[in-house]
GROMACS .gro file of C-alpha atoms in nm:
model
  408
    1UNK     CA    1  -3.722  -2.746  -1.065
    2UNK     CA    2  -3.526  -2.476  -0.882
    3UNK     CA    3  -3.284  -2.457  -1.104
    4UNK     CA    4  -3.001  -2.595  -1.383
    5UNK     CA    5  -2.818  -2.709  -1.088
    6UNK     CA    6  -3.052  -2.848  -0.819
    7UNK     CA    7  -2.946  -3.161  -0.687
    8UNK     CA    8  -2.613  -3.109  -0.619
    9UNK     CA    9  -2.451  -3.045  -0.310
   10UNK     CA   10  -2.144  -2.754  -0.264
   11UNK     CA   11  -1.943  -2.736  -0.016
   12UNK     CA   12  -1.851  -2.340   0.083
   13UNK     CA   13  -1.493  -2.398   0.295
   14UNK     CA   14  -1.446  -2.054   0.096
   15UNK     CA   15  -1.385  -1.596   0.274
   16UNK     CA   16  -1.435  -1.321   0.181
   17UNK     CA   17  -1.514  -1.270  -0.213
   18UNK     CA   18  -1.366  -1.447  -0.478
   19UNK     CA   19  -1.476  -1.841  -0.342
   20UNK     CA   20  -1.812  -1.710  -0.183
   21UNK     CA   21  -1.906  -1.528  -0.495
   22UNK     CA   22  -1.856  -1.802  -0.720
   23UNK     CA   23  -2.090  -2.089  -0.438
   24UNK     CA   24  -2.374  -1.836  -0.464
   25UNK     CA   25  -2.398  -1.819  -0.821
   26UNK     CA   26  -2.425  -2.173  -0.811
   27UNK     CA   27  -2.624  -2.142  -0.589
   28UNK     CA   28  -2.845  -1.946  -0.764
   29UNK     CA   29  -2.884  -2.170  -0.969
   30UNK     CA   30  -2.999  -2.446  -0.763
   31UNK     CA   31  -2.729  -2.591  -0.567
   32UNK     CA   32  -2.762  -2.683  -0.205
   33UNK     CA   33  -2.445  -2.476  -0.021
   34UNK     CA   34  -2.374  -2.572   0.294
   35UNK     CA   35  -2.144  -2.230   0.362
   36UNK     CA   36  -1.853  -2.312   0.657
   37UNK     CA   37  -1.742  -2.096   0.861
   38UNK     CA   38  -1.482  -2.063   1.181
   39UNK     CA   39  -1.616  -1.887   1.496
   40UNK     CA   40  -1.575  -1.548   1.431
   41UNK     CA   41  -1.746  -1.557   1.059
   42UNK     CA   42  -1.601  -1.488   0.762
   43UNK     CA   43  -1.414  -1.138   0.716
   44UNK     CA   44  -1.705  -0.958   0.500
   45UNK     CA   45  -1.945  -0.977   0.765
   46UNK     CA   46  -1.783  -0.713   0.903
   47UNK     CA   47  -1.738  -0.510   0.544
   48UNK     CA   48  -2.027  -0.247   0.456
   49UNK     CA   49  -2.339  -0.145   0.601
   50UNK     CA   50  -2.439  -0.456   0.890
   51UNK     CA   51  -2.765  -0.536   1.058
   52UNK     CA   52  -2.686  -0.827   1.327
   53UNK     CA   53  -2.438  -1.022   1.198
   54UNK     CA   54  -2.540  -1.001   0.820
   55UNK     CA   55  -2.343  -0.713   0.640
   56UNK     CA   56  -2.442  -0.634   0.260
   57UNK     CA   57  -2.101  -0.722   0.166
   58UNK     CA   58  -2.149  -1.108   0.272
   59UNK     CA   59  -2.536  -1.116   0.222
   60UNK     CA   60  -2.453  -1.069  -0.146
   61UNK     CA   61  -2.161  -1.307  -0.192
   62UNK     CA   62  -2.374  -1.584   0.018
   63UNK     CA   63  -2.757  -1.494  -0.091
   64UNK     CA   64  -2.939  -1.920  -0.025
   65UNK     CA   65  -2.642  -2.064   0.126
   66UNK     CA   66  -2.715  -2.243   0.495
   67UNK     CA   67  -2.426  -2.223   0.751
   68UNK     CA   68  -2.214  -2.389   0.928
   69UNK     CA   69  -1.997  -2.302   1.211
   70UNK     CA   70  -1.697  -2.497   1.282
   71UNK     CA   71  -1.329  -2.486   1.435
   72UNK     CA   72  -1.105  -2.640   1.172
   73UNK     CA   73  -0.806  -2.672   1.420
   74UNK     CA   74  -1.032  -2.955   1.625
   75UNK     CA   75  -1.057  -3.318   1.495
   76UNK     CA   76  -1.373  -3.367   1.525
   77UNK     CA   77  -1.461  -3.058   1.278
   78UNK     CA   78  -1.243  -3.229   1.029
   79UNK     CA   79  -1.392  -3.531   1.105
   80UNK     CA   80  -1.693  -3.323   0.980
   81UNK     CA   81  -1.571  -3.163   0.679
   82UNK     CA   82  -1.481  -3.533   0.602
   83UNK     CA   83  -1.795  -3.664   0.628
   84UNK     CA   84  -2.005  -3.359   0.400
   85UNK     CA   85  -1.743  -3.406   0.194
   86UNK     CA   86  -1.802  -3.737   0.122
   87UNK     CA   87  -2.180  -3.625   0.047
   88UNK     CA   88  -2.111  -3.321  -0.189
   89UNK     CA   89  -2.025  -3.267  -0.565
   90UNK     CA   90  -1.856  -2.947  -0.552
   91UNK     CA   91  -1.555  -2.853  -0.260
   92UNK     CA   92  -1.431  -2.461  -0.287
   93UNK     CA   93  -1.184  -2.343  -0.063
   94UNK     CA   94  -0.943  -1.986  -0.114
   95UNK     CA   95  -0.651  -2.121   0.155
   96UNK     CA   96  -0.348  -2.047   0.155
   97UNK     CA   97  -0.146  -2.313  -0.037
   98UNK     CA   98  -0.096  -2.645   0.192
   99UNK     CA   99  -0.327  -2.521   0.419
  100UNK     CA  100  -0.588  -2.751   0.368
  101UNK     CA  101  -0.336  -3.062   0.351
  102UNK     CA  102  -0.230  -2.970   0.702
  103UNK     CA  103  -0.594  -3.000   0.780
  104UNK     CA  104  -0.589  -3.329   0.628
  105UNK     CA  105  -0.891  -3.187   0.392
  106UNK     CA  106  -0.599  -3.138   0.099
  107UNK     CA  107  -0.743  -3.224  -0.227
  108UNK     CA  108  -0.612  -3.543  -0.221
  109UNK     CA  109  -0.739  -3.715   0.119
  110UNK     CA  110  -1.117  -3.635  -0.027
  111UNK     CA  111  -1.081  -3.736  -0.333
  112UNK     CA  112  -1.002  -4.018  -0.205
  113UNK     CA  113  -1.271  -4.021  -0.008
  114UNK     CA  114  -1.537  -3.970  -0.263
  115UNK     CA  115  -1.388  -3.939  -0.604
  116UNK     CA  116  -1.665  -3.798  -0.790
  117UNK     CA  117  -1.590  -3.491  -0.562
  118UNK     CA  118  -1.532  -3.175  -0.804
  119UNK     CA  119  -1.242  -2.999  -0.507
  120UNK     CA  120  -1.128  -2.651  -0.649
  121UNK     CA  121  -0.863  -2.453  -0.482
  122UNK     CA  122  -0.855  -2.073  -0.538
  123UNK     CA  123  -0.519  -1.929  -0.432
  124UNK     CA  124  -0.381  -1.554  -0.577
  125UNK     CA  125  -0.039  -1.693  -0.706
  126UNK     CA  126  -0.132  -2.052  -0.740
  127UNK     CA  127  -0.025  -2.357  -0.562
  128UNK     CA  128   0.367  -2.355  -0.611
  129UNK     CA  129   0.642  -2.071  -0.761
  130UNK     CA  130   0.795  -1.784  -0.601
  131UNK     CA  131   0.479  -1.602  -0.485
  132UNK     CA  132   0.229  -1.915  -0.371
  133UNK     CA  133   0.274  -1.858   0.004
  134UNK     CA  134   0.192  -1.461  -0.023
  135UNK     CA  135  -0.143  -1.331   0.095
  136UNK     CA  136  -0.297  -1.184  -0.166
  137UNK     CA  137  -0.577  -0.978  -0.207
  138UNK     CA  138  -0.804  -0.768  -0.497
  139UNK     CA  139  -0.566  -0.491  -0.507
  140UNK     CA  140  -0.303  -0.673  -0.528
  141UNK     CA  141  -0.355  -0.868  -0.827
  142UNK     CA  142  -0.474  -0.506  -0.988
  143UNK     CA  143  -0.121  -0.443  -0.964
  144UNK     CA  144   0.108  -0.771  -1.075
  145UNK     CA  145  -0.244  -0.891  -1.319
  146UNK     CA  146  -0.178  -0.508  -1.555
  147UNK     CA  147  -0.493  -0.373  -1.433
  148UNK     CA  148  -0.374  -0.097  -1.271
  149UNK     CA  149  -0.175   0.010  -1.528
  150UNK     CA  150  -0.401  -0.044  -1.810
  151UNK     CA  151  -0.677   0.173  -1.630
  152UNK     CA  152  -0.451   0.510  -1.573
  153UNK     CA  153  -0.585   0.872  -1.448
  154UNK     CA  154  -0.671   1.020  -1.722
  155UNK     CA  155  -0.521   1.388  -1.627
  156UNK     CA  156  -0.254   1.236  -1.443
  157UNK     CA  157  -0.141   0.933  -1.629
  158UNK     CA  158  -0.063   0.731  -1.294
  159UNK     CA  159  -0.203   0.397  -1.183
  160UNK     CA  160  -0.519   0.315  -1.027
  161UNK     CA  161  -0.652   0.052  -0.838
  162UNK     CA  162  -0.970   0.030  -0.868
  163UNK     CA  163  -1.261   0.126  -0.660
  164UNK     CA  164  -1.426  -0.246  -0.705
  165UNK     CA  165  -1.321  -0.590  -0.620
  166UNK     CA  166  -1.245  -0.646  -0.952
  167UNK     CA  167  -0.956  -1.010  -0.988
  168UNK     CA  168  -1.215  -1.187  -0.628
  169UNK     CA  169  -1.545  -1.148  -0.908
  170UNK     CA  170  -1.383  -1.206  -1.250
  171UNK     CA  171  -1.167  -1.521  -1.047
  172UNK     CA  172  -1.512  -1.632  -0.837
  173UNK     CA  173  -1.644  -1.615  -1.295
  174UNK     CA  174  -1.394  -1.800  -1.371
  175UNK     CA  175  -1.423  -2.056  -1.094
  176UNK     CA  176  -1.815  -2.085  -1.125
  177UNK     CA  177  -1.741  -2.175  -1.528
  178UNK     CA  178  -1.465  -2.466  -1.430
  179UNK     CA  179  -1.622  -2.572  -1.129
  180UNK     CA  180  -1.987  -2.676  -1.364
  181UNK     CA  181  -1.769  -2.743  -1.693
  182UNK     CA  182  -1.606  -3.024  -1.466
  183UNK     CA  183  -1.923  -3.123  -1.370
  184UNK     CA  184  -1.971  -3.207  -1.676
  185UNK     CA  185  -1.732  -3.419  -1.789
  186UNK     CA  186  -1.788  -3.645  -1.430
  187UNK     CA  187  -2.089  -3.748  -1.629
  188UNK     CA  188  -1.844  -3.821  -1.909
  189UNK     CA  189  -1.582  -4.015  -1.733
  190UNK     CA  190  -1.776  -4.080  -1.351
  191UNK     CA  191  -1.489  -3.928  -1.151
  192UNK     CA  192  -1.419  -3.576  -0.983
  193UNK     CA  193  -1.132  -3.388  -0.978
  194UNK     CA  194  -0.902  -3.076  -0.811
  195UNK     CA  195  -0.921  -2.759  -1.018
  196UNK     CA  196  -0.664  -2.494  -0.971
  197UNK     CA  197  -0.751  -2.140  -0.956
  198UNK     CA  198  -0.489  -1.862  -0.927
  199UNK     CA  199  -0.627  -1.449  -0.941
  200UNK     CA  200  -0.341  -1.379  -1.081
  201UNK     CA  201  -0.425  -1.654  -1.320
  202UNK     CA  202  -0.755  -1.539  -1.430
  203UNK     CA  203  -0.661  -1.163  -1.462
  204UNK     CA  204  -0.437  -1.164  -1.658
  205UNK     CA  205  -0.647  -1.411  -1.896
  206UNK     CA  206  -0.887  -1.146  -1.852
  207UNK     CA  207  -0.670  -0.852  -1.992
  208UNK     CA  208  -0.501  -1.032  -2.247
  209UNK     CA  209  -0.745  -0.995  -2.560
  210UNK     CA  210  -0.805  -0.561  -2.555
  211UNK     CA  211  -0.517  -0.437  -2.261
  212UNK     CA  212  -0.267  -0.702  -2.371
  213UNK     CA  213  -0.262  -0.724  -2.715
  214UNK     CA  214   0.040  -0.538  -2.767
  215UNK     CA  215   0.218  -0.860  -2.703
  216UNK     CA  216   0.049  -1.101  -2.827
  217UNK     CA  217   0.245  -1.171  -3.146
  218UNK     CA  218   0.566  -1.338  -3.127
  219UNK     CA  219   0.659  -1.432  -3.523
  220UNK     CA  220   0.715  -1.101  -3.731
  221UNK     CA  221   0.499  -0.919  -3.519
  222UNK     CA  222   0.362  -0.591  -3.659
  223UNK     CA  223   0.360  -0.234  -3.509
  224UNK     CA  224   0.223  -0.228  -3.164
  225UNK     CA  225  -0.102  -0.039  -3.177
  226UNK     CA  226  -0.206   0.218  -2.929
  227UNK     CA  227  -0.369   0.110  -2.600
  228UNK     CA  228  -0.688  -0.085  -2.636
  229UNK     CA  229  -0.903   0.253  -2.454
  230UNK     CA  230  -0.686   0.554  -2.475
  231UNK     CA  231  -0.954   0.686  -2.588
  232UNK     CA  232  -1.256   0.550  -2.378
  233UNK     CA  233  -1.330   0.805  -2.177
  234UNK     CA  234  -1.667   0.961  -2.103
  235UNK     CA  235  -1.818   1.270  -2.286
  236UNK     CA  236  -1.896   1.538  -1.991
  237UNK     CA  237  -2.255   1.754  -2.091
  238UNK     CA  238  -2.368   2.080  -1.918
  239UNK     CA  239  -2.539   1.789  -1.620
  240UNK     CA  240  -2.387   1.520  -1.649
  241UNK     CA  241  -2.149   1.268  -1.822
  242UNK     CA  242  -2.252   1.032  -2.154
  243UNK     CA  243  -2.096   0.816  -2.318
  244UNK     CA  244  -2.086   0.744  -2.685
  245UNK     CA  245  -1.877   0.510  -2.901
  246UNK     CA  246  -1.861   0.343  -3.249
  247UNK     CA  247  -1.591   0.131  -3.372
  248UNK     CA  248  -1.770   0.049  -3.705
  249UNK     CA  249  -1.749   0.336  -3.959
  250UNK     CA  250  -2.134   0.395  -3.967
  251UNK     CA  251  -2.153   0.410  -3.600
  252UNK     CA  252  -1.887   0.679  -3.564
  253UNK     CA  253  -2.018   0.809  -3.872
  254UNK     CA  254  -2.349   0.830  -3.674
  255UNK     CA  255  -2.144   0.972  -3.377
  256UNK     CA  256  -2.021   1.260  -3.580
  257UNK     CA  257  -2.398   1.338  -3.678
  258UNK     CA  258  -2.535   1.332  -3.339
  259UNK     CA  259  -2.283   1.578  -3.209
  260UNK     CA  260  -2.353   1.831  -3.492
  261UNK     CA  261  -2.020   1.793  -3.645
  262UNK     CA  262  -2.057   1.498  -3.944
  263UNK     CA  263  -1.730   1.580  -4.213
  264UNK     CA  264  -1.447   1.478  -3.909
  265UNK     CA  265  -1.590   1.167  -4.022
  266UNK     CA  266  -1.454   1.213  -4.340
  267UNK     CA  267  -1.094   1.361  -4.205
  268UNK     CA  268  -0.830   1.081  -4.307
  269UNK     CA  269  -0.699   1.124  -3.871
  270UNK     CA  270  -1.021   1.012  -3.770
  271UNK     CA  271  -1.154   0.780  -4.074
  272UNK     CA  272  -0.976   0.479  -3.895
  273UNK     CA  273  -1.010   0.239  -3.574
  274UNK     CA  274  -0.618   0.283  -3.536
  275UNK     CA  275  -0.649   0.652  -3.666
  276UNK     CA  276  -0.902   0.730  -3.414
  277UNK     CA  277  -0.694   0.557  -3.123
  278UNK     CA  278  -0.375   0.778  -3.221
  279UNK     CA  279  -0.507   1.131  -3.215
  280UNK     CA  280  -0.774   0.982  -2.971
  281UNK     CA  281  -0.657   1.381  -2.775
  282UNK     CA  282  -0.763   1.547  -3.090
  283UNK     CA  283  -1.047   1.421  -3.135
  284UNK     CA  284  -1.188   1.541  -2.870
  285UNK     CA  285  -1.080   1.848  -2.871
  286UNK     CA  286  -1.300   1.866  -3.192
  287UNK     CA  287  -1.656   1.716  -3.003
  288UNK     CA  288  -1.578   1.827  -2.619
  289UNK     CA  289  -1.682   2.170  -2.610
  290UNK     CA  290  -1.978   1.979  -2.881
  291UNK     CA  291  -2.019   1.785  -2.610
  292UNK     CA  292  -2.074   2.007  -2.323
  293UNK     CA  293  -2.290   2.246  -2.515
  294UNK     CA  294  -2.573   1.989  -2.498
  295UNK     CA  295  -2.718   1.850  -2.158
  296UNK     CA  296  -2.713   1.483  -2.093
  297UNK     CA  297  -3.113   1.409  -2.267
  298UNK     CA  298  -3.027   1.590  -2.588
  299UNK     CA  299  -2.711   1.408  -2.582
  300UNK     CA  300  -2.886   1.091  -2.566
  301UNK     CA  301  -3.159   1.185  -2.727
  302UNK     CA  302  -2.935   1.294  -3.068
  303UNK     CA  303  -2.717   0.952  -3.091
  304UNK     CA  304  -2.980   0.763  -3.088
  305UNK     CA  305  -3.168   0.961  -3.357
  306UNK     CA  306  -2.838   0.873  -3.556
  307UNK     CA  307  -2.828   0.558  -3.405
  308UNK     CA  308  -2.516   0.562  -3.261
  309UNK     CA  309  -2.400   0.382  -2.948
  310UNK     CA  310  -2.483   0.565  -2.639
  311UNK     CA  311  -2.598   0.573  -2.273
  312UNK     CA  312  -2.557   0.803  -1.972
  313UNK     CA  313  -2.335   0.749  -1.693
  314UNK     CA  314  -2.545   0.642  -1.441
  315UNK     CA  315  -2.476   0.732  -1.061
  316UNK     CA  316  -2.514   0.428  -0.836
  317UNK     CA  317  -2.795   0.564  -0.698
  318UNK     CA  318  -2.942   0.553  -0.991
  319UNK     CA  319  -2.902   0.270  -1.185
  320UNK     CA  320  -3.177   0.153  -0.939
  321UNK     CA  321  -3.407   0.366  -1.153
  322UNK     CA  322  -3.241   0.280  -1.491
  323UNK     CA  323  -3.533   0.185  -1.712
  324UNK     CA  324  -3.420  -0.083  -1.899
  325UNK     CA  325  -3.311  -0.267  -1.523
  326UNK     CA  326  -3.624  -0.206  -1.415
  327UNK     CA  327  -3.743  -0.378  -1.754
  328UNK     CA  328  -3.492  -0.679  -1.681
  329UNK     CA  329  -3.574  -0.687  -1.265
  330UNK     CA  330  -3.201  -0.747  -1.286
  331UNK     CA  331  -3.278  -0.629  -0.913
  332UNK     CA  332  -3.521  -0.827  -0.667
  333UNK     CA  333  -3.665  -0.756  -0.327
  334UNK     CA  334  -3.537  -1.049  -0.070
  335UNK     CA  335  -3.784  -1.131   0.273
  336UNK     CA  336  -3.474  -1.110   0.511
  337UNK     CA  337  -3.666  -1.223   0.828
  338UNK     CA  338  -3.625  -0.992   1.077
  339UNK     CA  339  -3.383  -0.780   0.914
  340UNK     CA  340  -3.604  -0.631   0.642
  341UNK     CA  341  -3.627  -0.656   0.310
  342UNK     CA  342  -3.326  -0.652   0.087
  343UNK     CA  343  -3.275  -0.570  -0.274
  344UNK     CA  344  -3.029  -0.817  -0.403
  345UNK     CA  345  -2.947  -0.891  -0.857
  346UNK     CA  346  -3.123  -1.224  -0.981
  347UNK     CA  347  -2.901  -1.442  -1.148
  348UNK     CA  348  -2.790  -1.229  -1.436
  349UNK     CA  349  -2.848  -1.617  -1.611
  350UNK     CA  350  -3.223  -1.686  -1.726
  351UNK     CA  351  -3.292  -2.019  -1.808
  352UNK     CA  352  -3.610  -2.079  -1.898
  353UNK     CA  353  -3.625  -2.467  -1.941
  354UNK     CA  354  -3.525  -2.483  -1.584
  355UNK     CA  355  -3.578  -2.204  -1.445
  356UNK     CA  356  -3.468  -2.046  -1.078
  357UNK     CA  357  -3.623  -1.853  -0.794
  358UNK     CA  358  -3.561  -1.612  -0.626
  359UNK     CA  359  -3.215  -1.543  -0.485
  360UNK     CA  360  -3.300  -1.691  -0.062
  361UNK     CA  361  -3.146  -1.450   0.222
  362UNK     CA  362  -2.791  -1.503   0.393
  363UNK     CA  363  -2.744  -1.741   0.710
  364UNK     CA  364  -2.719  -1.603   1.039
  365UNK     CA  365  -2.370  -1.738   1.182
  366UNK     CA  366  -2.389  -2.068   1.221
  367UNK     CA  367  -2.769  -2.053   1.171
  368UNK     CA  368  -2.790  -2.436   1.002
  369UNK     CA  369  -2.600  -2.634   1.226
  370UNK     CA  370  -2.784  -2.823   1.329
  371UNK     CA  371  -3.003  -2.911   1.039
  372UNK     CA  372  -2.685  -2.944   0.850
  373UNK     CA  373  -2.555  -3.195   1.135
  374UNK     CA  374  -2.886  -3.423   1.156
  375UNK     CA  375  -2.855  -3.497   0.811
  376UNK     CA  376  -2.537  -3.671   0.865
  377UNK     CA  377  -2.672  -3.833   1.160
  378UNK     CA  378  -2.524  -3.684   1.442
  379UNK     CA  379  -2.818  -3.631   1.667
  380UNK     CA  380  -2.876  -3.307   1.986
  381UNK     CA  381  -2.688  -3.477   2.233
  382UNK     CA  382  -2.374  -3.513   2.008
  383UNK     CA  383  -2.448  -3.161   1.911
  384UNK     CA  384  -2.418  -3.012   2.233
  385UNK     CA  385  -2.156  -3.199   2.348
  386UNK     CA  386  -1.912  -3.071   2.037
  387UNK     CA  387  -2.058  -2.744   2.100
  388UNK     CA  388  -1.886  -2.825   2.467
  389UNK     CA  389  -1.596  -2.862   2.350
  390UNK     CA  390  -1.583  -2.558   2.112
  391UNK     CA  391  -1.583  -2.843   1.783
  392UNK     CA  392  -1.905  -2.599   1.675
  393UNK     CA  393  -1.971  -2.234   1.722
  394UNK     CA  394  -2.270  -2.180   1.993
  395UNK     CA  395  -2.573  -2.140   1.931
  396UNK     CA  396  -2.751  -1.962   1.657
  397UNK     CA  397  -2.762  -1.560   1.846
  398UNK     CA  398  -3.108  -1.538   1.609
  399UNK     CA  399  -3.454  -1.829   1.638
  400UNK     CA  400  -3.417  -2.059   1.347
  401UNK     CA  401  -3.858  -1.970   1.348
  402UNK     CA  402  -3.765  -1.614   1.309
  403UNK     CA  403  -3.539  -1.692   0.931
  404UNK     CA  404  -3.620  -1.782   0.616
  405UNK     CA  405  -3.492  -2.066   0.496
  406UNK     CA  406  -3.423  -2.169   0.117
  407UNK     CA  407  -3.670  -2.437   0.050
  408UNK     CA  408  -3.417  -2.823  -0.073
   0.00000   0.00000   0.00000
């Protein structure tokens, strides 16, 4: 077996991050993913450090896929997508609402051709509604969903846009789970379905258990609590930062002991989680000097001796050498042919019964056109005619033999 999704065919018409990451996760788990790109290629090919036509961002989000370039404005290209959809189990798209219908490739049209198809549409705000037609990027969804307001600057109090595409990635996780749920439902009903996913909905749902807990109760609402995370701040040591946290009474006592202030565990202000939230500033005044007097290694040792949850704040490059990351083999090296070796995360979920192979390389633009179209029965002459008409992108810039492909 090559993973739990071996034999599942995915047609990825999405771009940038949310859809491509979801499809990349399915590829990690054994699915055969064909990525359809415009003649200009996915925008993410041009974001981040790059070799040839593959950037680091594109590589991480599109590992293990095959690439086919189509000009979807042309009817022949639309027909090729229909043929691929007839053979596919899953289609992922993140065009703006209505765009796929205008191309004749909407969910109704393709489900009529292939009733077993799971057709996932990702949008920024939803398929309908006052903002449905607006462009949406990660930072915009962070703002509207309340994520920015939930992560305020510790000094100024200003809302912040997190320096990571959080909403794209949590939408991707939601999408991958939804696709697998729809595939499971298909085993029971024999039918596929249209799955709608708005980035806004995924982000608000992500916020709800903690950042929005003061907005859950409707009837006889209890008094509001301090916002979750009010005390979620690293401790500054003499040479870096570490996080030590103690939500449980025994853990809070362990943290106080680790800082050499065991008496604080009995202070009435800090006797409960709610009290520690309400008096977070006072607690920091008591313990910040204790942290500053320790180097990070000593703080980690003292907290671990007390059995207090603790972790060093790793700079990004330090994550690569973290002992647990190394032990888990979280990161793997992949041979990317003439581009050299690259470092990628393996599939986080490890399937002992159906283990997946290491992630495959990301495709060059249009690299697998010949193979994908041959599988549909279109010979080289037809492909050349389509290239001449601009239906297909130009011949791949890199010889197929020079780039490893993921075994199928």
